[in-house]
Amino acid sequence: MLDINGKYCIVGVGNTEYGRTPGRNAVTLTVEAIRNAIEDCGIDKGEIDAVLTKYPTSNFQGLFSARVAQALGVVPRVTATLDQAGASNISLIAYAIMCMEAGLCNVATISYGDNPNTSGRPSYGRRPAAEAARGPTYGGDEAVAGMTGAPCGYAMIAQRYRYEYGLTDEQLGTIATTFRRHASLNPNAQFQQPFTMEEYLSSRWVAEPFRLYDCCPVSDGAAAVIVTSVERARGLKKKPVSVMSFAQAHPAWDLAQREVLTTSGAAISGPTAFRLAGISVEDVDFAELYDCFTIVPIVTLEDYGFCKKGEGPDFIGGGRIGLEGSLPLNTSGGLLSETGMPGMQLIVEAVRQLRGEAGPRQVKDPEICVVSNQGGVMTTHATLVLRN
Amino acid sequence: MTVEYPKPLPQLTDDNGPYLEGLRERELRLQRCGACGRYRYPPARFCPHCLSEEASWEVASGRGTLYSFIVVHQLYHPGFRDDIPYNVAIVELDEGPRITSNVVGCENRDLKIGMRLVAEYFDATPEATILKFRPA
Ligand SMILES: [Zn+2]
């Protein structure tokens, strides 16, 4: 088996503003984030020989990595556009490292960029009224039953979780209010205004058991990282952040047909990544966990082994997941408050924290971080373990 | 053109013709594998358990248990405007597979995971019948 632990690293990170960027398309947003990542580490653009992208979620485009390569002025030796939905970014870092290990490339950009907030969003489940008025539409069971929005599937999971293990509204609210408090210390967050538990509880229902504040926003924006070998990283502007391990696992099936709804791919992906990194959960100083909806970090913590199954709702209490707690989570606000972008922002924030660049939201002297990425309706999962 | 049924209608696929025809005749028909004997849903050419192509269509009991549910308040499709808040349910059939549907004849606040349900057939158009469930 290959041992990649510590051989490769993230040397540059970059992002755009998050929220609404009217008039900007997925390619230009992506190029801006990659340009910022290049400036962050000071590597010569001519050294980039792999261009890897998660496809834009709101508007699928074929050969997306090739389009980005052209806009970057790069003729790459390796490209890929991966479809693991929100798990794609971590799995593309894994792909980059495996290609480097095989001698195919040396410096890779991995990026996500999209503008679903201002360009229409068919894949986010909203269908314009004018289109609907034209005539009957045909769909699968979920569409026929009126289950078309992204929150619905996760709400179905949360309801089942509540039945199997118990879960209070306030426990979901602890996730939402904590991550928003972290976002209030992040000037680039899409939502920075903190809210109280009372305000959480009085926010409108979206799909019970989810309220508005249980759901991440739809966001425009882009983020990117640059990955290379530890040897090549020497002499660059910033301290490299080492990739200890990565893994993935995918429940994959339609929600209704999945044997268990309340355990995610994290239950395999997490322990695999920890074993390959040679660490246990006690070694993790903070985590950036995919949080498209409030139930997800709770399930992920359990599946990663930070606590037993069913104990997640209690585990997150008592200030444990705050910036001063023993396991700070989603230090920039996560999907719920920083940006609803599917996953790359979590990796960027992990790198900034491990470098000690996070300003007022900086976690004290972190050494090891675990990042989770997840896509679909807990359909895909990927894990990344990073070290400073 | 008048839109007589404003919500999405079931889509005919390569595999679900007998299922949709069964709903029109007020029967819940499921595929059953000729090799391993297991029921499967959604309809598919190959059994996902043993990959056998041998299958028969059998009339299922139409009975099941509420596995999970949500109550939707947000308008995602204009056809559901008058229904909000409405429930969506995952029903575990006694034969094994689960189906996503709605529960009728029950207030949303009275929905309970584990409650027994029975199939109900709703004619959306002359050509399309939709499967729903009501408390048994
Ligand atoms: Zn079979």
Short mmCIF file of C-alpha atoms and ligand atoms in Angstrom, two decimals:
data_model
loop_
_atom_site.label_atom_id
_atom_site.label_comp_id
_atom_site.label_asym_id
_atom_site.label_seq_id
_atom_site.Cartn_x
_atom_site.Cartn_y
_atom_site.Cartn_z
CA MET A 1 0.00 0.00 0.00
CA LEU A 2 1.17 3.52 -0.78
CA ASP A 3 2.08 5.59 2.25
CA ILE A 4 1.40 9.19 1.32
CA ASN A 5 1.21 10.47 4.89
CA GLY A 6 3.17 13.72 5.00
CA LYS A 7 4.53 13.55 1.41
CA TYR A 8 2.11 16.07 -0.08
CA CYS A 9 0.70 19.34 1.12
CA ILE A 10 -1.60 22.24 0.47
CA VAL A 11 0.55 25.28 -0.24
CA GLY A 12 -1.94 27.87 -1.40
CA VAL A 13 -5.57 28.70 -0.70
CA GLY A 14 -7.83 31.31 -2.26
CA ASN A 15 -11.44 32.33 -2.51
CA THR A 16 -13.77 34.99 -3.84
CA GLU A 17 -16.39 36.93 -1.96
CA TYR A 18 -19.33 34.73 -0.94
CA GLY A 19 -23.03 35.36 -1.39
CA ARG A 20 -24.25 37.21 -4.47
CA THR A 21 -22.01 37.93 -7.43
CA PRO A 22 -24.39 38.89 -10.26
CA GLY A 23 -22.85 38.93 -13.71
CA ARG A 24 -20.09 36.49 -12.77
CA ASN A 25 -20.05 32.98 -14.18
CA ALA A 26 -18.61 29.75 -12.78
CA VAL A 27 -15.41 29.97 -14.84
CA THR A 28 -14.49 33.55 -13.90
CA LEU A 29 -15.28 32.95 -10.23
CA THR A 30 -13.09 29.83 -10.30
CA VAL A 31 -10.20 31.66 -11.98
CA GLU A 32 -10.36 34.43 -9.36
CA ALA A 33 -10.11 31.88 -6.53
CA ILE A 34 -7.20 30.05 -8.21
CA ARG A 35 -5.41 33.34 -8.91
CA ASN A 36 -5.74 34.20 -5.23
CA ALA A 37 -4.37 30.77 -4.28
CA ILE A 38 -1.40 31.29 -6.63
CA GLU A 39 -0.70 34.68 -5.02
CA ASP A 40 -1.11 33.14 -1.56
CA CYS A 41 1.80 30.75 -2.08
CA GLY A 42 3.75 32.58 -4.75
CA ILE A 43 4.14 29.59 -7.06
CA ASP A 44 4.72 30.28 -10.76
CA LYS A 45 1.55 29.71 -12.77
CA GLY A 46 3.64 27.90 -15.36
CA GLU A 47 4.28 25.10 -12.87
CA ILE A 48 0.59 24.16 -12.66
CA ASP A 49 0.22 20.90 -14.55
CA ALA A 50 -3.05 19.55 -13.14
CA VAL A 51 -6.41 21.35 -13.19
CA LEU A 52 -9.11 19.56 -11.19
CA THR A 53 -12.62 20.88 -10.63
CA LYS A 54 -15.87 19.98 -9.01
CA TYR A 55 -18.53 20.62 -11.67
CA PRO A 56 -20.74 23.66 -11.08
CA THR A 57 -23.78 22.39 -9.19
CA SER A 58 -26.39 24.77 -10.54
CA ASN A 59 -25.52 24.43 -14.21
CA PHE A 60 -23.63 21.34 -15.28
CA GLN A 61 -21.04 22.00 -17.98
CA GLY A 62 -19.15 19.27 -19.76
CA LEU A 63 -15.33 19.40 -19.80
CA PHE A 64 -15.39 22.01 -17.06
CA SER A 65 -11.73 21.51 -16.08
CA ALA A 66 -10.70 22.14 -19.68
CA ARG A 67 -12.62 25.41 -19.71
CA VAL A 68 -10.95 26.51 -16.47
CA ALA A 69 -7.52 25.49 -17.81
CA GLN A 70 -8.00 27.69 -20.86
CA ALA A 71 -9.12 30.64 -18.76
CA LEU A 72 -6.06 30.13 -16.55
CA GLY A 73 -3.74 29.94 -19.55
CA VAL A 74 -2.58 26.46 -18.54
CA VAL A 75 -2.17 23.38 -20.76
CA PRO A 76 -2.42 20.63 -18.13
CA ARG A 77 -1.04 17.12 -18.10
CA VAL A 78 -3.88 15.97 -15.83
CA THR A 79 -7.51 17.09 -15.60
CA ALA A 80 -10.65 15.71 -13.99
CA THR A 81 -14.10 16.92 -13.13
CA LEU A 82 -15.51 14.67 -10.46
CA ASP A 83 -19.14 13.95 -9.64
CA GLN A 84 -19.35 13.11 -5.94
CA ALA A 85 -21.43 16.24 -5.37
CA GLY A 86 -20.29 17.85 -2.09
CA ALA A 87 -17.64 15.19 -1.49
CA SER A 88 -15.84 16.03 -4.73
CA ASN A 89 -13.32 18.53 -3.41
CA ILE A 90 -11.59 16.20 -0.97
CA SER A 91 -11.69 13.33 -3.45
CA LEU A 92 -10.07 15.57 -6.06
CA ILE A 93 -7.23 16.34 -3.65
CA ALA A 94 -6.86 12.57 -3.29
CA TYR A 95 -6.84 12.19 -7.08
CA ALA A 96 -4.20 14.92 -7.40
CA ILE A 97 -1.94 13.21 -4.86
CA MET A 98 -2.37 9.79 -6.45
CA CYS A 99 -1.44 11.25 -9.85
CA MET A 100 1.63 12.90 -8.29
CA GLU A 101 2.58 9.62 -6.64
CA ALA A 102 2.34 7.97 -10.08
CA GLY A 103 4.60 10.63 -11.56
CA LEU A 104 1.94 12.21 -13.79
CA CYS A 105 1.99 15.77 -12.44
CA ASN A 106 3.59 18.01 -9.81
CA VAL A 107 1.40 20.99 -9.02
CA ALA A 108 -2.40 20.77 -8.98
CA THR A 109 -5.18 23.29 -8.57
CA ILE A 110 -8.40 21.96 -7.10
CA SER A 111 -11.36 24.28 -7.18
CA TYR A 112 -15.07 24.81 -6.95
CA GLY A 113 -16.94 27.82 -8.33
CA ASP A 114 -20.58 28.46 -9.11
CA ASN A 115 -23.25 31.15 -9.03
CA PRO A 116 -26.53 29.42 -8.13
CA ASN A 117 -27.74 32.42 -6.15
CA THR A 118 -27.93 34.78 -9.11
CA SER A 119 -28.09 32.50 -12.16
CA GLY A 120 -31.08 30.24 -11.47
CA ARG A 121 -30.82 26.93 -9.73
CA PRO A 122 -32.68 24.04 -11.30
CA SER A 123 -30.63 21.50 -9.36
CA TYR A 124 -31.54 23.11 -6.04
CA GLY A 125 -35.13 22.06 -6.55
CA ARG A 126 -36.91 25.31 -7.43
CA ARG A 127 -38.85 25.37 -10.63
CA PRO A 128 -39.97 28.68 -12.07
CA ALA A 129 -43.76 29.11 -12.03
CA ALA A 130 -43.84 30.06 -15.71
CA GLU A 131 -42.25 26.76 -16.68
CA ALA A 132 -44.67 24.82 -14.50
CA ALA A 133 -47.65 26.55 -16.07
CA ARG A 134 -46.75 25.22 -19.51
CA GLY A 135 -48.06 21.76 -18.81
CA PRO A 136 -47.74 18.60 -16.79
CA THR A 137 -44.35 17.49 -15.60
CA TYR A 138 -43.25 13.97 -14.86
CA GLY A 139 -41.11 12.85 -12.00
CA GLY A 140 -40.12 10.08 -9.66
CA ASP A 141 -41.90 9.24 -6.44
CA GLU A 142 -40.31 12.11 -4.52
CA ALA A 143 -41.36 14.77 -7.04
CA VAL A 144 -44.87 13.29 -7.28
CA ALA A 145 -45.17 13.45 -3.49
CA GLY A 146 -43.88 17.04 -3.36
CA MET A 147 -40.39 16.29 -2.05
CA THR A 148 -38.23 18.39 -4.34
CA GLY A 149 -36.19 20.78 -2.22
CA ALA A 150 -32.74 19.95 -0.88
CA PRO A 151 -33.83 20.33 2.79
CA CYS A 152 -36.51 17.63 2.43
CA GLY A 153 -34.21 14.60 2.28
CA TYR A 154 -32.11 15.75 5.22
CA ALA A 155 -35.26 16.58 7.18
CA MET A 156 -36.41 13.01 6.55
CA ILE A 157 -33.09 11.82 8.05
CA ALA A 158 -33.43 14.16 11.05
CA GLN A 159 -36.97 12.92 11.75
CA ARG A 160 -35.83 9.31 11.68
CA TYR A 161 -32.83 10.20 13.87
CA ARG A 162 -35.19 11.79 16.40
CA TYR A 163 -37.22 8.57 16.49
CA GLU A 164 -34.20 6.27 16.86
CA TYR A 165 -32.02 8.25 19.27
CA GLY A 166 -33.83 11.37 20.45
CA LEU A 167 -33.05 14.89 19.27
CA THR A 168 -34.42 18.20 20.53
CA ASP A 169 -35.01 21.39 18.58
CA GLU A 170 -32.50 23.12 20.88
CA GLN A 171 -29.79 20.60 19.98
CA LEU A 172 -30.21 21.41 16.28
CA GLY A 173 -30.27 25.06 17.33
CA THR A 174 -26.94 24.68 19.13
CA ILE A 175 -25.32 23.81 15.81
CA ALA A 176 -26.96 26.76 14.03
CA THR A 177 -26.26 29.39 16.70
CA THR A 178 -22.66 28.27 17.33
CA PHE A 179 -21.66 28.31 13.68
CA ARG A 180 -23.29 31.71 13.19
CA ARG A 181 -21.32 33.06 16.15
CA HIS A 182 -18.15 31.85 14.43
CA ALA A 183 -19.25 33.51 11.18
CA SER A 184 -19.66 36.81 13.06
CA LEU A 185 -15.85 36.78 13.38
CA ASN A 186 -15.40 36.14 9.65
CA PRO A 187 -15.66 39.30 7.52
CA ASN A 188 -16.12 37.21 4.34
CA ALA A 189 -19.07 35.19 5.67
CA GLN A 190 -22.32 35.52 3.76
CA PHE A 191 -24.24 35.79 7.06
CA GLN A 192 -22.47 37.42 10.02
CA GLN A 193 -25.32 38.56 12.26
CA PRO A 194 -25.51 36.26 15.30
CA PHE A 195 -28.90 34.96 16.45
CA THR A 196 -30.10 33.62 19.79
CA MET A 197 -31.69 30.25 20.50
CA GLU A 198 -35.06 32.05 20.78
CA GLU A 199 -34.53 33.56 17.32
CA TYR A 200 -33.55 30.14 16.00
CA LEU A 201 -36.71 28.58 17.46
CA SER A 202 -38.92 31.30 15.99
CA SER A 203 -37.45 31.13 12.49
CA ARG A 204 -39.98 29.87 9.95
CA TRP A 205 -40.48 26.20 9.12
CA VAL A 206 -39.00 24.98 5.85
CA ALA A 207 -39.66 21.26 6.13
CA GLU A 208 -40.35 20.00 9.65
CA PRO A 209 -38.27 19.18 11.62
CA PHE A 210 -36.16 21.89 9.87
CA ARG A 211 -36.53 25.61 10.28
CA LEU A 212 -34.89 28.23 8.10
CA TYR A 213 -31.76 28.32 10.29
CA ASP A 214 -31.28 24.56 9.94
CA CYS A 215 -30.58 25.06 6.24
CA CYS A 216 -27.49 26.45 4.52
CA PRO A 217 -27.96 29.35 2.13
CA VAL A 218 -27.60 29.20 -1.63
CA SER A 219 -24.39 31.04 -2.46
CA ASP A 220 -22.32 32.33 -5.33
CA GLY A 221 -18.57 32.13 -5.03
CA ALA A 222 -15.46 30.07 -5.55
CA ALA A 223 -12.59 28.62 -3.56
CA ALA A 224 -9.41 26.82 -4.55
CA VAL A 225 -6.35 25.10 -3.15
CA ILE A 226 -2.96 24.28 -4.67
CA VAL A 227 -1.42 20.91 -3.85
CA THR A 228 2.16 19.81 -4.43
CA SER A 229 4.90 17.68 -2.90
CA VAL A 230 6.65 18.63 0.32
CA GLU A 231 9.92 18.95 -1.66
CA ARG A 232 8.41 21.45 -4.11
CA ALA A 233 6.73 23.34 -1.26
CA ARG A 234 10.09 24.41 0.18
CA GLY A 235 10.75 28.08 -0.31
CA LEU A 236 7.17 29.07 -1.09
CA LYS A 237 5.60 32.02 0.74
CA LYS A 238 3.44 30.15 3.24
CA LYS A 239 4.03 27.28 5.61
CA PRO A 240 2.69 24.17 3.86
CA VAL A 241 -0.14 22.22 5.46
CA SER A 242 0.54 18.52 5.23
CA VAL A 243 -2.01 16.00 3.96
CA MET A 244 -1.92 13.08 6.40
CA SER A 245 -4.66 10.98 4.81
CA PHE A 246 -7.90 10.90 2.88
CA ALA A 247 -10.70 8.39 2.46
CA GLN A 248 -14.21 8.10 1.13
CA ALA A 249 -17.38 5.98 1.42
CA HIS A 250 -20.78 6.33 -0.16
CA PRO A 251 -24.22 5.14 1.03
CA ALA A 252 -25.09 5.91 -2.61
CA TRP A 253 -28.65 4.55 -2.82
CA ASP A 254 -31.88 6.51 -2.96
CA LEU A 255 -32.81 7.66 0.51
CA ALA A 256 -35.91 5.46 0.75
CA GLN A 257 -34.02 2.31 -0.19
CA ARG A 258 -31.02 2.84 2.10
CA GLU A 259 -30.98 0.25 4.88
CA VAL A 260 -30.16 2.84 7.55
CA LEU A 261 -30.84 6.58 7.25
CA THR A 262 -29.04 7.74 10.39
CA THR A 263 -25.50 6.53 9.64
CA SER A 264 -23.55 8.17 6.81
CA GLY A 265 -20.50 7.25 4.73
CA ALA A 266 -18.50 8.94 7.49
CA ALA A 267 -18.70 5.70 9.51
CA ILE A 268 -16.32 4.06 7.03
CA SER A 269 -14.53 7.06 5.57
CA GLY A 270 -13.60 8.61 8.94
CA PRO A 271 -12.07 5.57 10.68
CA THR A 272 -10.24 4.68 7.45
CA ALA A 273 -8.72 8.16 7.24
CA PHE A 274 -7.75 8.15 10.93
CA ARG A 275 -6.09 4.74 10.57
CA LEU A 276 -4.14 5.82 7.48
CA ALA A 277 -3.03 8.99 9.28
CA GLY A 278 -2.00 6.96 12.31
CA ILE A 279 -4.11 9.06 14.66
CA SER A 280 -7.19 8.68 16.83
CA VAL A 281 -10.01 11.15 17.42
CA GLU A 282 -8.25 12.36 20.59
CA ASP A 283 -5.48 13.77 18.38
CA VAL A 284 -7.87 16.04 16.45
CA ASP A 285 -7.66 19.68 17.59
CA PHE A 286 -10.58 21.04 15.55
CA ALA A 287 -12.83 19.92 12.73
CA GLU A 288 -14.49 21.45 9.70
CA LEU A 289 -17.56 19.27 9.11
CA TYR A 290 -19.89 19.48 6.15
CA ASP A 291 -23.02 21.19 7.48
CA CYS A 292 -25.50 21.73 4.68
CA PHE A 293 -28.11 21.05 7.38
CA THR A 294 -27.78 21.03 11.18
CA ILE A 295 -28.26 17.27 11.56
CA VAL A 296 -25.19 16.47 9.44
CA PRO A 297 -22.33 17.47 11.80
CA ILE A 298 -24.08 15.58 14.61
CA VAL A 299 -24.22 12.37 12.57
CA THR A 300 -20.66 12.92 11.29
CA LEU A 301 -19.22 13.33 14.81
CA GLU A 302 -20.78 10.01 15.81
CA ASP A 303 -19.73 8.22 12.64
CA TYR A 304 -16.15 9.52 12.96
CA GLY A 305 -16.06 8.12 16.49
CA PHE A 306 -15.88 11.33 18.53
CA CYS A 307 -18.81 9.88 20.49
CA LYS A 308 -21.07 6.84 20.33
CA LYS A 309 -24.05 6.55 17.99
CA GLY A 310 -26.92 8.52 19.45
CA GLU A 311 -24.69 10.63 21.70
CA GLY A 312 -23.99 13.37 19.15
CA PRO A 313 -26.82 15.67 20.30
CA ASP A 314 -25.41 15.69 23.85
CA PHE A 315 -21.78 15.80 22.68
CA ILE A 316 -22.22 19.17 20.96
CA GLY A 317 -23.57 20.80 24.13
CA GLY A 318 -21.79 22.62 26.93
CA GLY A 319 -19.68 24.79 24.66
CA ARG A 320 -17.56 21.90 23.42
CA ILE A 321 -17.80 22.92 19.73
CA GLY A 322 -17.21 26.65 20.25
CA LEU A 323 -13.89 28.34 19.47
CA GLU A 324 -12.83 27.97 23.12
CA GLY A 325 -14.18 24.43 23.43
CA SER A 326 -12.29 21.17 23.36
CA LEU A 327 -13.35 20.44 19.78
CA PRO A 328 -14.04 23.65 17.86
CA LEU A 329 -16.21 23.00 14.81
CA ASN A 330 -16.72 25.00 11.65
CA THR A 331 -14.64 27.93 12.78
CA SER A 332 -15.51 30.18 9.81
CA GLY A 333 -19.26 29.53 10.01
CA GLY A 334 -19.45 26.47 7.79
CA LEU A 335 -21.98 25.99 5.02
CA LEU A 336 -24.70 27.21 7.38
CA SER A 337 -23.29 30.71 7.74
CA GLU A 338 -20.06 31.34 5.79
CA THR A 339 -21.26 30.11 2.40
CA GLY A 340 -23.47 27.31 1.14
CA MET A 341 -20.77 26.33 -1.36
CA PRO A 342 -20.33 22.54 -1.35
CA GLY A 343 -17.21 21.90 0.67
CA MET A 344 -14.09 23.65 -0.60
CA GLN A 345 -14.42 26.53 1.86
CA LEU A 346 -14.03 24.05 4.74
CA ILE A 347 -10.63 22.97 3.41
CA VAL A 348 -9.55 26.59 2.91
CA GLU A 349 -10.53 27.44 6.49
CA ALA A 350 -8.73 24.38 7.88
CA VAL A 351 -5.52 25.52 6.16
CA ARG A 352 -5.84 29.07 7.46
CA GLN A 353 -6.41 27.82 11.00
CA LEU A 354 -3.45 25.44 10.83
CA ARG A 355 -1.26 28.31 9.62
CA GLY A 356 -2.52 30.53 12.45
CA GLU A 357 -4.02 33.05 10.01
CA ALA A 358 -7.63 33.04 11.22
CA GLY A 359 -7.48 36.32 13.16
CA PRO A 360 -10.22 36.81 15.78
CA ARG A 361 -11.61 33.30 15.19
CA GLN A 362 -8.21 31.58 15.49
CA VAL A 363 -8.19 28.31 17.43
CA LYS A 364 -5.29 28.12 19.89
CA ASP A 365 -2.20 26.34 18.48
CA PRO A 366 -3.96 23.66 16.42
CA GLU A 367 -1.89 20.82 15.00
CA ILE A 368 -4.37 18.39 13.43
CA CYS A 369 -7.69 19.03 11.69
CA VAL A 370 -10.21 16.69 10.11
CA VAL A 371 -12.39 17.97 7.27
CA SER A 372 -15.51 16.20 6.02
CA ASN A 373 -17.17 16.62 2.64
CA GLN A 374 -20.55 15.14 1.83
CA GLY A 375 -22.88 15.22 -1.13
CA GLY A 376 -26.37 14.42 -2.27
CA VAL A 377 -28.62 13.42 0.62
CA MET A 378 -25.83 11.86 2.68
CA THR A 379 -25.21 10.03 -0.60
CA THR A 380 -21.44 10.57 -0.74
CA HIS A 381 -18.76 11.22 1.87
CA ALA A 382 -15.04 12.05 1.92
CA THR A 383 -12.60 12.75 4.76
CA LEU A 384 -9.33 14.70 4.80
CA VAL A 385 -6.84 14.80 7.68
CA LEU A 386 -4.46 17.79 7.70
CA ARG A 387 -1.51 18.71 9.88
CA ASN A 388 0.43 21.95 10.26
CA MET B 1 -54.24 24.33 -22.55
CA THR B 2 -55.79 23.65 -19.19
CA VAL B 3 -53.53 22.13 -16.62
CA GLU B 4 -55.90 19.66 -15.00
CA TYR B 5 -53.39 18.31 -12.51
CA PRO B 6 -50.85 20.94 -11.50
CA LYS B 7 -48.35 18.65 -9.73
CA PRO B 8 -45.73 16.32 -11.21
CA LEU B 9 -47.16 13.06 -12.57
CA PRO B 10 -45.47 9.66 -12.35
CA GLN B 11 -42.96 9.13 -15.12
CA LEU B 12 -43.15 6.00 -17.26
CA THR B 13 -39.72 4.34 -17.34
CA ASP B 14 -38.39 1.28 -19.15
CA ASP B 15 -39.23 -0.80 -16.09
CA ASN B 16 -42.29 0.55 -14.27
CA GLY B 17 -45.14 0.02 -16.78
CA PRO B 18 -46.77 -2.86 -14.87
CA TYR B 19 -46.45 -0.90 -11.62
CA LEU B 20 -48.25 2.16 -13.01
CA GLU B 21 -50.86 -0.06 -14.70
CA GLY B 22 -51.43 -1.77 -11.36
CA LEU B 23 -52.10 1.57 -9.65
CA ARG B 24 -54.76 2.36 -12.29
CA GLU B 25 -56.40 -0.94 -11.38
CA ARG B 26 -56.05 -0.17 -7.65
CA GLU B 27 -53.45 -2.77 -6.99
CA LEU B 28 -49.95 -2.32 -5.61
CA ARG B 29 -47.83 -4.56 -7.85
CA LEU B 30 -44.21 -5.24 -6.97
CA GLN B 31 -41.54 -7.16 -8.80
CA ARG B 32 -40.41 -10.33 -7.09
CA CYS B 33 -37.13 -11.98 -8.01
CA GLY B 34 -37.47 -15.44 -9.56
CA ALA B 35 -34.08 -16.47 -8.25
CA CYS B 36 -33.79 -15.14 -4.69
CA GLY B 37 -37.48 -14.47 -4.00
CA ARG B 38 -37.02 -10.94 -2.73
CA TYR B 39 -39.36 -8.08 -3.59
CA ARG B 40 -37.78 -4.99 -5.07
CA TYR B 41 -38.62 -1.34 -5.60
CA PRO B 42 -38.16 0.79 -7.64
CA PRO B 43 -38.86 -1.47 -10.63
CA ALA B 44 -35.66 -2.59 -12.32
CA ARG B 45 -34.60 -5.12 -14.94
CA PHE B 46 -32.04 -6.81 -12.70
CA CYS B 47 -32.51 -7.85 -9.08
CA PRO B 48 -30.18 -5.62 -7.01
CA HIS B 49 -29.69 -8.47 -4.54
CA CYS B 50 -28.65 -11.32 -6.89
CA LEU B 51 -28.64 -9.64 -10.35
CA SER B 52 -31.03 -12.21 -11.76
CA GLU B 53 -33.22 -11.09 -14.66
CA GLU B 54 -36.00 -13.50 -13.71
CA ALA B 55 -38.89 -11.69 -12.07
CA SER B 56 -42.65 -11.79 -11.75
CA TRP B 57 -45.12 -9.04 -10.89
CA GLU B 58 -47.03 -9.86 -7.72
CA VAL B 59 -49.87 -8.08 -5.98
CA ALA B 60 -48.52 -6.75 -2.70
CA SER B 61 -50.55 -6.39 0.47
CA GLY B 62 -50.61 -2.61 0.23
CA ARG B 63 -49.81 -2.56 3.92
CA GLY B 64 -46.83 -0.98 5.56
CA THR B 65 -45.37 1.12 8.35
CA LEU B 66 -44.44 4.80 8.47
CA TYR B 67 -40.62 4.87 8.40
CA SER B 68 -40.03 8.63 8.37
CA PHE B 69 -41.86 11.78 7.33
CA ILE B 70 -41.55 15.52 6.91
CA VAL B 71 -44.03 18.37 6.86
CA VAL B 72 -43.24 20.75 4.01
CA HIS B 73 -43.92 24.46 4.53
CA GLN B 74 -41.71 25.90 1.80
CA LEU B 75 -43.20 26.13 -1.69
CA TYR B 76 -40.93 24.18 -4.04
CA HIS B 77 -43.39 23.44 -6.85
CA PRO B 78 -46.33 25.77 -7.57
CA GLY B 79 -48.67 22.79 -7.89
CA PHE B 80 -48.45 22.28 -4.13
CA ARG B 81 -49.39 25.85 -3.21
CA ASP B 82 -52.80 24.96 -1.79
CA ASP B 83 -51.49 21.95 0.14
CA ILE B 84 -48.93 23.69 2.35
CA PRO B 85 -48.15 22.48 4.93
CA TYR B 86 -48.27 18.94 3.53
CA ASN B 87 -46.57 15.73 4.55
CA VAL B 88 -44.22 13.49 2.62
CA ALA B 89 -43.71 9.99 3.98
CA ILE B 90 -41.33 7.10 3.50
CA VAL B 91 -43.43 3.95 3.91
CA GLU B 92 -41.84 0.58 4.59
CA LEU B 93 -44.01 -2.02 2.86
CA ASP B 94 -44.63 -5.32 4.62
CA GLU B 95 -42.93 -6.98 1.63
CA GLY B 96 -39.71 -5.08 2.44
CA PRO B 97 -39.12 -2.21 0.00
CA ARG B 98 -39.83 1.40 0.93
CA ILE B 99 -41.82 3.89 -1.15
CA THR B 100 -41.92 7.69 -0.89
CA SER B 101 -45.52 8.91 -0.82
CA ASN B 102 -48.00 10.98 1.20
CA VAL B 103 -50.26 10.03 4.10
CA VAL B 104 -53.90 11.10 3.71
CA GLY B 105 -56.75 10.89 6.20
CA CYS B 106 -54.52 11.92 9.09
CA GLU B 107 -53.59 15.32 10.50
CA ASN B 108 -49.88 16.06 10.11
CA ARG B 109 -49.54 16.45 13.87
CA ASP B 110 -50.85 12.89 14.36
CA LEU B 111 -48.21 11.27 12.15
CA LYS B 112 -46.05 8.86 14.14
CA ILE B 113 -43.15 6.78 12.93
CA GLY B 114 -44.18 3.15 13.24
CA MET B 115 -47.88 3.75 12.59
CA ARG B 116 -49.59 1.20 10.35
CA LEU B 117 -50.67 2.36 6.91
CA VAL B 118 -52.61 0.98 3.97
CA ALA B 119 -52.47 1.92 0.29
CA GLU B 120 -54.94 4.43 -1.14
CA TYR B 121 -55.29 5.13 -4.86
CA PHE B 122 -55.79 8.63 -6.15
CA ASP B 123 -56.76 9.24 -9.81
CA ALA B 124 -54.77 12.35 -10.77
CA THR B 125 -55.76 12.20 -14.47
CA PRO B 126 -57.61 9.61 -16.59
CA GLU B 127 -54.22 8.08 -17.37
CA ALA B 128 -52.35 8.44 -14.08
CA THR B 129 -53.17 7.04 -10.66
CA ILE B 130 -51.00 8.00 -7.70
CA LEU B 131 -50.24 5.81 -4.70
CA LYS B 132 -50.90 7.34 -1.31
CA PHE B 133 -51.39 5.81 2.13
CA ARG B 134 -53.91 6.22 4.94
CA PRO B 135 -53.84 5.00 8.54
CA ALA B 136 -54.79 1.32 8.65
ZN ZN C 1 -32.73 -11.75 -6.65
#
